[in-house]
Amino acid sequence: MQKVITWGGRAALLVVLAVCLAGALDPHYNARKWAPPADATMHVIYGYLLTVLTILSLPRTKPWLIGGFYLALGAGLEITQIFGVVSGTFQFKDLVSNVAGVAAALVPMALAKRKAR
């Protein structure tokens, strides 16, 4: 499994390096074209910060439980928007952004734990 993670990380690194290089060398590069919507960015940031800060605040609670809680909470809030219980409108991209924020907090911890073994 460690080899899969290592090679997956290398593949992701090559993709990101290629995109960065293409953007750096393109004289007509348009950063706004690739920027995510502000609402999606906010969901990623909140998912990340809430997960990390709760893990720091509750050191005896397993990080995966905290991440799962925030994923369930985010999904629940999005679903209640369908029925008009909470203001706003349901958007699938918000669900994906919530998952990205929580994953951004938990994946480095999981990789560090795996590496420590």
Short mmCIF file of N, CA, C and O in Angstrom, two decimals:
data_model
loop_
_atom_site.label_atom_id
_atom_site.label_comp_id
_atom_site.label_asym_id
_atom_site.label_seq_id
_atom_site.Cartn_x
_atom_site.Cartn_y
_atom_site.Cartn_z
N MET A 1 0.82 -1.20 0.00
CA MET A 1 0.00 0.00 0.00
C MET A 1 0.87 1.27 0.00
O MET A 1 0.50 2.25 -0.61
N GLN A 2 2.00 1.18 0.70
CA GLN A 2 2.88 2.34 0.76
C GLN A 2 3.39 2.72 -0.63
O GLN A 2 3.51 3.90 -0.95
N LYS A 3 3.66 1.72 -1.47
CA LYS A 3 4.13 2.01 -2.83
C LYS A 3 3.06 2.73 -3.64
O LYS A 3 3.36 3.63 -4.41
N VAL A 4 1.80 2.32 -3.46
CA VAL A 4 0.70 2.97 -4.18
C VAL A 4 0.61 4.43 -3.77
O VAL A 4 0.45 5.32 -4.62
N ILE A 5 0.70 4.69 -2.47
CA ILE A 5 0.63 6.07 -1.98
C ILE A 5 1.81 6.88 -2.50
O ILE A 5 1.65 8.01 -2.96
N THR A 6 3.00 6.29 -2.46
CA THR A 6 4.20 6.98 -2.93
C THR A 6 4.08 7.32 -4.42
O THR A 6 4.33 8.46 -4.83
N TRP A 7 3.70 6.34 -5.22
CA TRP A 7 3.59 6.58 -6.66
C TRP A 7 2.42 7.50 -6.99
O TRP A 7 2.50 8.31 -7.92
N GLY A 8 1.35 7.40 -6.24
CA GLY A 8 0.23 8.32 -6.42
C GLY A 8 0.64 9.75 -6.12
O GLY A 8 0.27 10.69 -6.84
N GLY A 9 1.42 9.92 -5.07
CA GLY A 9 1.94 11.25 -4.72
C GLY A 9 2.87 11.79 -5.80
O GLY A 9 2.83 12.98 -6.14
N ARG A 10 3.69 10.91 -6.35
CA ARG A 10 4.60 11.34 -7.41
C ARG A 10 3.84 11.76 -8.66
O ARG A 10 4.18 12.75 -9.32
N ALA A 11 2.82 10.98 -8.99
CA ALA A 11 2.00 11.32 -10.17
C ALA A 11 1.30 12.66 -9.97
O ALA A 11 1.28 13.50 -10.88
N ALA A 12 0.73 12.87 -8.79
CA ALA A 12 0.07 14.14 -8.50
C ALA A 12 1.06 15.29 -8.55
O ALA A 12 0.75 16.38 -9.06
N LEU A 13 2.25 15.07 -8.03
CA LEU A 13 3.30 16.09 -8.06
C LEU A 13 3.64 16.47 -9.50
O LEU A 13 3.77 17.66 -9.83
N LEU A 14 3.78 15.49 -10.38
CA LEU A 14 4.10 15.77 -11.78
C LEU A 14 2.99 16.57 -12.46
O LEU A 14 3.27 17.49 -13.24
N VAL A 15 1.74 16.24 -12.16
CA VAL A 15 0.61 16.99 -12.74
C VAL A 15 0.64 18.44 -12.29
O VAL A 15 0.52 19.37 -13.09
N VAL A 16 0.83 18.65 -10.98
CA VAL A 16 0.86 20.01 -10.45
C VAL A 16 2.05 20.79 -11.01
O VAL A 16 1.92 21.96 -11.38
N LEU A 17 3.21 20.14 -11.09
CA LEU A 17 4.38 20.81 -11.67
C LEU A 17 4.13 21.19 -13.13
O LEU A 17 4.51 22.28 -13.56
N ALA A 18 3.50 20.31 -13.90
CA ALA A 18 3.22 20.60 -15.30
C ALA A 18 2.27 21.78 -15.44
O ALA A 18 2.47 22.67 -16.28
N VAL A 19 1.23 21.82 -14.61
CA VAL A 19 0.28 22.93 -14.65
C VAL A 19 0.96 24.24 -14.26
O VAL A 19 0.76 25.28 -14.89
N CYS A 20 1.79 24.19 -13.21
CA CYS A 20 2.53 25.39 -12.79
C CYS A 20 3.47 25.88 -13.88
O CYS A 20 3.55 27.08 -14.16
N LEU A 21 4.17 24.96 -14.50
CA LEU A 21 5.11 25.32 -15.55
C LEU A 21 4.37 25.90 -16.76
O LEU A 21 4.80 26.92 -17.32
N ALA A 22 3.27 25.28 -17.14
CA ALA A 22 2.49 25.80 -18.26
C ALA A 22 1.99 27.20 -17.96
O ALA A 22 2.03 28.09 -18.83
N GLY A 23 1.51 27.44 -16.75
CA GLY A 23 1.04 28.77 -16.38
C GLY A 23 2.16 29.79 -16.35
O GLY A 23 1.98 30.95 -16.74
N ALA A 24 3.33 29.36 -15.88
CA ALA A 24 4.46 30.28 -15.80
C ALA A 24 4.99 30.66 -17.18
O ALA A 24 5.46 31.79 -17.38
N LEU A 25 4.93 29.75 -18.13
CA LEU A 25 5.49 30.00 -19.46
C LEU A 25 4.49 30.58 -20.45
O LEU A 25 4.88 31.09 -21.50
N ASP A 26 3.20 30.53 -20.14
CA ASP A 26 2.17 31.03 -21.05
C ASP A 26 2.04 32.56 -20.92
O ASP A 26 1.64 33.06 -19.87
N PRO A 27 2.37 33.30 -21.98
CA PRO A 27 2.28 34.77 -21.88
C PRO A 27 0.83 35.27 -21.79
O PRO A 27 0.60 36.40 -21.40
N HIS A 28 -0.14 34.44 -22.13
CA HIS A 28 -1.54 34.83 -22.08
C HIS A 28 -2.29 34.13 -20.96
O HIS A 28 -3.51 33.97 -21.03
N TYR A 29 -1.57 33.73 -19.94
CA TYR A 29 -2.18 32.99 -18.83
C TYR A 29 -3.21 33.88 -18.12
O TYR A 29 -2.95 35.03 -17.82
N ASN A 30 -4.38 33.32 -17.88
CA ASN A 30 -5.47 34.05 -17.23
C ASN A 30 -5.80 33.34 -15.92
O ASN A 30 -6.50 32.32 -15.92
N ALA A 31 -5.33 33.87 -14.81
CA ALA A 31 -5.55 33.24 -13.51
C ALA A 31 -7.02 33.20 -13.14
O ALA A 31 -7.48 32.25 -12.50
N ARG A 32 -7.78 34.20 -13.52
CA ARG A 32 -9.21 34.23 -13.18
C ARG A 32 -9.97 33.09 -13.83
O ARG A 32 -10.97 32.61 -13.30
N LYS A 33 -9.50 32.65 -14.99
CA LYS A 33 -10.16 31.55 -15.69
C LYS A 33 -10.13 30.27 -14.86
O LYS A 33 -11.05 29.48 -14.89
N TRP A 34 -9.06 30.06 -14.11
CA TRP A 34 -8.86 28.82 -13.35
C TRP A 34 -9.26 28.95 -11.89
O TRP A 34 -9.31 27.94 -11.18
N ALA A 35 -9.53 30.13 -11.42
CA ALA A 35 -9.85 30.33 -10.00
C ALA A 35 -11.23 29.76 -9.67
O ALA A 35 -12.18 29.95 -10.42
N PRO A 36 -11.33 29.05 -8.55
CA PRO A 36 -12.64 28.54 -8.15
C PRO A 36 -13.54 29.68 -7.68
O PRO A 36 -13.04 30.73 -7.28
N PRO A 37 -14.86 29.47 -7.70
CA PRO A 37 -15.76 30.52 -7.21
C PRO A 37 -15.50 30.81 -5.73
O PRO A 37 -15.07 29.93 -4.98
N ALA A 38 -15.75 32.04 -5.33
CA ALA A 38 -15.47 32.45 -3.94
C ALA A 38 -16.23 31.58 -2.94
O ALA A 38 -15.70 31.24 -1.88
N ASP A 39 -17.46 31.20 -3.26
CA ASP A 39 -18.26 30.39 -2.35
C ASP A 39 -17.60 29.02 -2.13
O ASP A 39 -17.52 28.53 -1.00
N ALA A 40 -17.11 28.40 -3.19
CA ALA A 40 -16.45 27.11 -3.06
C ALA A 40 -15.17 27.23 -2.25
O ALA A 40 -14.87 26.37 -1.40
N THR A 41 -14.43 28.29 -2.49
CA THR A 41 -13.20 28.52 -1.73
C THR A 41 -13.50 28.67 -0.24
O THR A 41 -12.80 28.13 0.61
N MET A 42 -14.56 29.39 0.07
CA MET A 42 -14.96 29.57 1.46
C MET A 42 -15.29 28.24 2.12
O MET A 42 -14.89 27.98 3.25
N HIS A 43 -16.00 27.36 1.41
CA HIS A 43 -16.35 26.05 1.97
C HIS A 43 -15.09 25.22 2.23
O HIS A 43 -15.01 24.54 3.26
N VAL A 44 -14.12 25.28 1.33
CA VAL A 44 -12.86 24.54 1.54
C VAL A 44 -12.14 25.08 2.78
O VAL A 44 -11.69 24.32 3.64
N ILE A 45 -12.04 26.39 2.87
CA ILE A 45 -11.32 27.01 3.99
C ILE A 45 -12.00 26.70 5.32
O ILE A 45 -11.35 26.31 6.29
N TYR A 46 -13.33 26.84 5.36
CA TYR A 46 -14.05 26.55 6.60
C TYR A 46 -13.94 25.08 6.98
O TYR A 46 -13.76 24.74 8.15
N GLY A 47 -14.07 24.19 6.01
CA GLY A 47 -13.94 22.76 6.30
C GLY A 47 -12.57 22.44 6.87
O GLY A 47 -12.44 21.69 7.84
N TYR A 48 -11.54 23.04 6.28
CA TYR A 48 -10.17 22.82 6.76
C TYR A 48 -9.98 23.38 8.17
O TYR A 48 -9.51 22.69 9.07
N LEU A 49 -10.33 24.64 8.35
CA LEU A 49 -10.10 25.29 9.65
C LEU A 49 -10.91 24.64 10.77
O LEU A 49 -10.38 24.43 11.87
N LEU A 50 -12.18 24.36 10.51
CA LEU A 50 -13.00 23.73 11.55
C LEU A 50 -12.43 22.37 11.94
O LEU A 50 -12.37 22.02 13.14
N THR A 51 -11.98 21.59 10.97
CA THR A 51 -11.42 20.28 11.27
C THR A 51 -10.12 20.40 12.06
O THR A 51 -9.97 19.76 13.11
N VAL A 52 -9.20 21.20 11.60
CA VAL A 52 -7.91 21.34 12.27
C VAL A 52 -8.08 21.91 13.68
O VAL A 52 -7.50 21.40 14.65
N LEU A 53 -8.85 22.97 13.80
CA LEU A 53 -9.00 23.60 15.12
C LEU A 53 -9.75 22.71 16.11
O LEU A 53 -9.45 22.72 17.31
N THR A 54 -10.69 21.91 15.64
CA THR A 54 -11.38 20.98 16.53
C THR A 54 -10.44 19.86 16.95
O THR A 54 -10.45 19.44 18.11
N ILE A 55 -9.60 19.38 16.04
CA ILE A 55 -8.62 18.35 16.39
C ILE A 55 -7.67 18.89 17.46
O ILE A 55 -7.34 18.19 18.43
N LEU A 56 -7.24 20.13 17.32
CA LEU A 56 -6.36 20.73 18.32
C LEU A 56 -7.08 20.95 19.65
O LEU A 56 -6.49 20.81 20.71
N SER A 57 -8.36 21.28 19.58
CA SER A 57 -9.14 21.56 20.80
C SER A 57 -9.56 20.30 21.54
O SER A 57 -9.76 20.35 22.75
N LEU A 58 -9.71 19.22 20.82
CA LEU A 58 -10.16 17.95 21.43
C LEU A 58 -9.14 16.85 21.13
O LEU A 58 -9.39 15.95 20.33
N PRO A 59 -7.98 16.89 21.78
CA PRO A 59 -6.90 15.97 21.43
C PRO A 59 -7.21 14.49 21.70
O PRO A 59 -6.57 13.62 21.12
N ARG A 60 -8.19 14.20 22.54
CA ARG A 60 -8.51 12.79 22.83
C ARG A 60 -9.52 12.21 21.85
O ARG A 60 -9.78 11.01 21.87
N THR A 61 -10.09 13.04 21.02
CA THR A 61 -11.06 12.58 20.03
C THR A 61 -10.32 12.23 18.74
O THR A 61 -9.44 12.97 18.30
N LYS A 62 -10.68 11.11 18.14
CA LYS A 62 -10.01 10.68 16.92
C LYS A 62 -10.30 11.67 15.79
O LYS A 62 -11.44 12.07 15.58
N PRO A 63 -9.27 12.06 15.05
CA PRO A 63 -9.45 13.03 13.96
C PRO A 63 -10.48 12.57 12.92
O PRO A 63 -11.20 13.38 12.36
N TRP A 64 -10.56 11.25 12.66
CA TRP A 64 -11.50 10.75 11.65
C TRP A 64 -12.94 10.96 12.11
O TRP A 64 -13.82 11.19 11.28
N LEU A 65 -13.18 10.88 13.41
CA LEU A 65 -14.52 11.15 13.91
C LEU A 65 -14.88 12.63 13.73
O LEU A 65 -16.02 12.97 13.37
N ILE A 66 -13.92 13.48 13.99
CA ILE A 66 -14.14 14.92 13.83
C ILE A 66 -14.41 15.24 12.36
O ILE A 66 -15.35 15.97 12.02
N GLY A 67 -13.59 14.69 11.47
CA GLY A 67 -13.80 14.91 10.04
C GLY A 67 -15.16 14.39 9.59
O GLY A 67 -15.86 15.06 8.83
N GLY A 68 -15.53 13.21 10.06
CA GLY A 68 -16.83 12.65 9.72
C GLY A 68 -17.97 13.51 10.22
O GLY A 68 -18.99 13.70 9.53
N PHE A 69 -17.81 14.06 11.42
CA PHE A 69 -18.83 14.95 11.96
C PHE A 69 -19.03 16.16 11.07
O PHE A 69 -20.16 16.54 10.74
N TYR A 70 -17.93 16.79 10.65
CA TYR A 70 -18.05 17.98 9.82
C TYR A 70 -18.57 17.66 8.42
O TYR A 70 -19.29 18.47 7.82
N LEU A 71 -18.25 16.48 7.90
CA LEU A 71 -18.82 16.09 6.62
C LEU A 71 -20.33 15.88 6.73
O LEU A 71 -21.10 16.32 5.87
N ALA A 72 -20.75 15.22 7.81
CA ALA A 72 -22.19 15.00 8.03
C ALA A 72 -22.91 16.33 8.26
O ALA A 72 -24.01 16.55 7.74
N LEU A 73 -22.30 17.21 9.02
CA LEU A 73 -22.90 18.52 9.28
C LEU A 73 -23.04 19.31 7.98
O LEU A 73 -24.09 19.89 7.70
N GLY A 74 -21.99 19.34 7.18
CA GLY A 74 -22.05 20.07 5.91
C GLY A 74 -23.09 19.50 4.98
O GLY A 74 -23.86 20.23 4.36
N ALA A 75 -23.15 18.16 4.89
CA ALA A 75 -24.15 17.52 4.03
C ALA A 75 -25.55 17.81 4.57
O ALA A 75 -26.48 18.09 3.78
N GLY A 76 -25.70 17.74 5.88
CA GLY A 76 -27.01 18.02 6.47
C GLY A 76 -27.48 19.44 6.20
O GLY A 76 -28.65 19.66 5.87
N LEU A 77 -26.58 20.39 6.31
CA LEU A 77 -26.95 21.78 6.03
C LEU A 77 -27.32 21.98 4.56
O LEU A 77 -28.26 22.69 4.25
N GLU A 78 -26.57 21.33 3.68
CA GLU A 78 -26.89 21.45 2.26
C GLU A 78 -28.25 20.82 1.95
O GLU A 78 -29.04 21.38 1.21
N ILE A 79 -28.53 19.68 2.56
CA ILE A 79 -29.81 19.01 2.32
C ILE A 79 -30.97 19.84 2.87
O ILE A 79 -32.03 19.94 2.24
N THR A 80 -30.79 20.45 4.04
CA THR A 80 -31.87 21.27 4.59
C THR A 80 -32.14 22.51 3.74
O THR A 80 -33.24 23.06 3.80
N GLN A 81 -31.17 22.93 2.94
CA GLN A 81 -31.39 24.05 2.03
C GLN A 81 -32.40 23.67 0.94
O GLN A 81 -33.11 24.53 0.44
N ILE A 82 -32.47 22.40 0.60
CA ILE A 82 -33.45 21.95 -0.39
C ILE A 82 -34.86 22.23 0.10
O ILE A 82 -35.73 22.64 -0.67
N PHE A 83 -35.08 22.01 1.39
CA PHE A 83 -36.41 22.16 1.97
C PHE A 83 -36.67 23.57 2.51
O PHE A 83 -37.73 23.82 3.09
N GLY A 84 -35.71 24.47 2.38
CA GLY A 84 -35.89 25.84 2.82
C GLY A 84 -35.76 26.04 4.32
O GLY A 84 -36.10 27.09 4.83
N VAL A 85 -35.25 25.04 5.03
CA VAL A 85 -35.06 25.17 6.48
C VAL A 85 -33.91 26.12 6.79
O VAL A 85 -33.96 26.88 7.75
N VAL A 86 -32.88 26.08 5.97
CA VAL A 86 -31.70 26.93 6.13
C VAL A 86 -31.62 27.82 4.89
O VAL A 86 -31.94 27.40 3.78
N SER A 87 -31.20 29.06 5.09
CA SER A 87 -31.11 29.97 3.94
C SER A 87 -30.06 29.48 2.95
O SER A 87 -29.11 28.80 3.31
N GLY A 88 -30.23 29.84 1.72
CA GLY A 88 -29.31 29.45 0.67
C GLY A 88 -29.95 28.41 -0.23
O GLY A 88 -31.09 27.99 -0.04
N THR A 89 -29.18 27.99 -1.24
CA THR A 89 -29.67 26.98 -2.17
C THR A 89 -28.70 25.81 -2.18
O THR A 89 -27.49 25.99 -2.02
N PHE A 90 -29.23 24.62 -2.37
CA PHE A 90 -28.39 23.43 -2.44
C PHE A 90 -27.49 23.52 -3.66
O PHE A 90 -27.94 23.82 -4.77
N GLN A 91 -26.20 23.24 -3.45
CA GLN A 91 -25.25 23.20 -4.56
C GLN A 91 -24.30 22.03 -4.33
O GLN A 91 -23.67 21.93 -3.27
N PHE A 92 -24.19 21.19 -5.33
CA PHE A 92 -23.32 20.02 -5.23
C PHE A 92 -21.87 20.44 -5.04
O PHE A 92 -21.12 19.80 -4.31
N LYS A 93 -21.48 21.55 -5.66
CA LYS A 93 -20.09 22.00 -5.52
C LYS A 93 -19.76 22.36 -4.08
O LYS A 93 -18.61 22.24 -3.65
N ASP A 94 -20.76 22.77 -3.31
CA ASP A 94 -20.52 23.06 -1.89
C ASP A 94 -20.20 21.77 -1.13
O ASP A 94 -19.33 21.76 -0.26
N LEU A 95 -20.91 20.70 -1.46
CA LEU A 95 -20.62 19.41 -0.83
C LEU A 95 -19.19 18.96 -1.15
O LEU A 95 -18.45 18.53 -0.27
N VAL A 96 -18.83 19.07 -2.41
CA VAL A 96 -17.48 18.68 -2.84
C VAL A 96 -16.43 19.56 -2.16
O VAL A 96 -15.38 19.07 -1.73
N SER A 97 -16.71 20.84 -2.03
CA SER A 97 -15.78 21.76 -1.38
C SER A 97 -15.62 21.43 0.10
O SER A 97 -14.51 21.52 0.65
N ASN A 98 -16.70 21.05 0.76
CA ASN A 98 -16.61 20.64 2.17
C ASN A 98 -15.72 19.41 2.32
O ASN A 98 -14.86 19.35 3.21
N VAL A 99 -15.90 18.45 1.44
CA VAL A 99 -15.07 17.24 1.47
C VAL A 99 -13.61 17.60 1.23
O VAL A 99 -12.71 17.08 1.92
N ALA A 100 -13.35 18.50 0.30
CA ALA A 100 -11.97 18.91 0.01
C ALA A 100 -11.32 19.57 1.22
O ALA A 100 -10.14 19.32 1.52
N GLY A 101 -12.06 20.40 1.93
CA GLY A 101 -11.50 21.07 3.11
C GLY A 101 -11.18 20.10 4.22
O GLY A 101 -10.10 20.16 4.83
N VAL A 102 -12.09 19.17 4.49
CA VAL A 102 -11.85 18.18 5.54
C VAL A 102 -10.71 17.25 5.13
O VAL A 102 -9.83 16.93 5.94
N ALA A 103 -10.68 16.84 3.87
CA ALA A 103 -9.60 15.98 3.38
C ALA A 103 -8.25 16.69 3.46
O ALA A 103 -7.24 16.07 3.81
N ALA A 104 -8.22 17.98 3.16
CA ALA A 104 -6.97 18.74 3.24
C ALA A 104 -6.43 18.76 4.66
O ALA A 104 -5.21 18.84 4.88
N ALA A 105 -7.31 18.66 5.64
CA ALA A 105 -6.87 18.62 7.04
C ALA A 105 -6.44 17.22 7.45
O ALA A 105 -5.45 17.06 8.18
N LEU A 106 -7.17 16.21 7.01
CA LEU A 106 -6.92 14.85 7.51
C LEU A 106 -5.85 14.07 6.75
O LEU A 106 -5.11 13.29 7.36
N VAL A 107 -5.74 14.27 5.46
CA VAL A 107 -4.79 13.49 4.67
C VAL A 107 -3.35 13.69 5.11
O VAL A 107 -2.61 12.70 5.29
N PRO A 108 -2.87 14.92 5.33
CA PRO A 108 -1.49 15.06 5.80
C PRO A 108 -1.25 14.37 7.16
O PRO A 108 -0.18 13.81 7.39
N MET A 109 -2.24 14.40 8.03
CA MET A 109 -2.10 13.72 9.32
C MET A 109 -2.00 12.22 9.13
O MET A 109 -1.19 11.55 9.79
N ALA A 110 -2.81 11.68 8.25
CA ALA A 110 -2.77 10.24 7.98
C ALA A 110 -1.44 9.84 7.36
O ALA A 110 -0.85 8.81 7.72
N LEU A 111 -0.95 10.65 6.44
CA LEU A 111 0.34 10.34 5.82
C LEU A 111 1.49 10.44 6.82
O LEU A 111 2.41 9.63 6.80
N ALA A 112 1.43 11.43 7.70
CA ALA A 112 2.48 11.57 8.72
C ALA A 112 2.45 10.38 9.68
O ALA A 112 3.51 9.86 10.07
N LYS A 113 1.26 9.95 10.04
CA LYS A 113 1.12 8.79 10.94
C LYS A 113 1.66 7.53 10.28
O LYS A 113 2.36 6.74 10.89
N ARG A 114 1.35 7.38 8.99
CA ARG A 114 1.84 6.21 8.25
C ARG A 114 3.36 6.24 8.15
O ARG A 114 4.01 5.22 8.28
N LYS A 115 3.91 7.41 7.92
CA LYS A 115 5.35 7.53 7.78
C LYS A 115 6.06 7.26 9.10
O LYS A 115 7.17 6.74 9.14
N ALA A 116 5.40 7.61 10.22
CA ALA A 116 6.01 7.41 11.53
C ALA A 116 6.13 5.94 11.91
O ALA A 116 6.96 5.57 12.72
N ARG A 117 5.28 5.10 11.29
CA ARG A 117 5.33 3.66 11.61
C ARG A 117 6.55 3.00 11.10
O ARG A 117 7.23 3.03 10.32
#
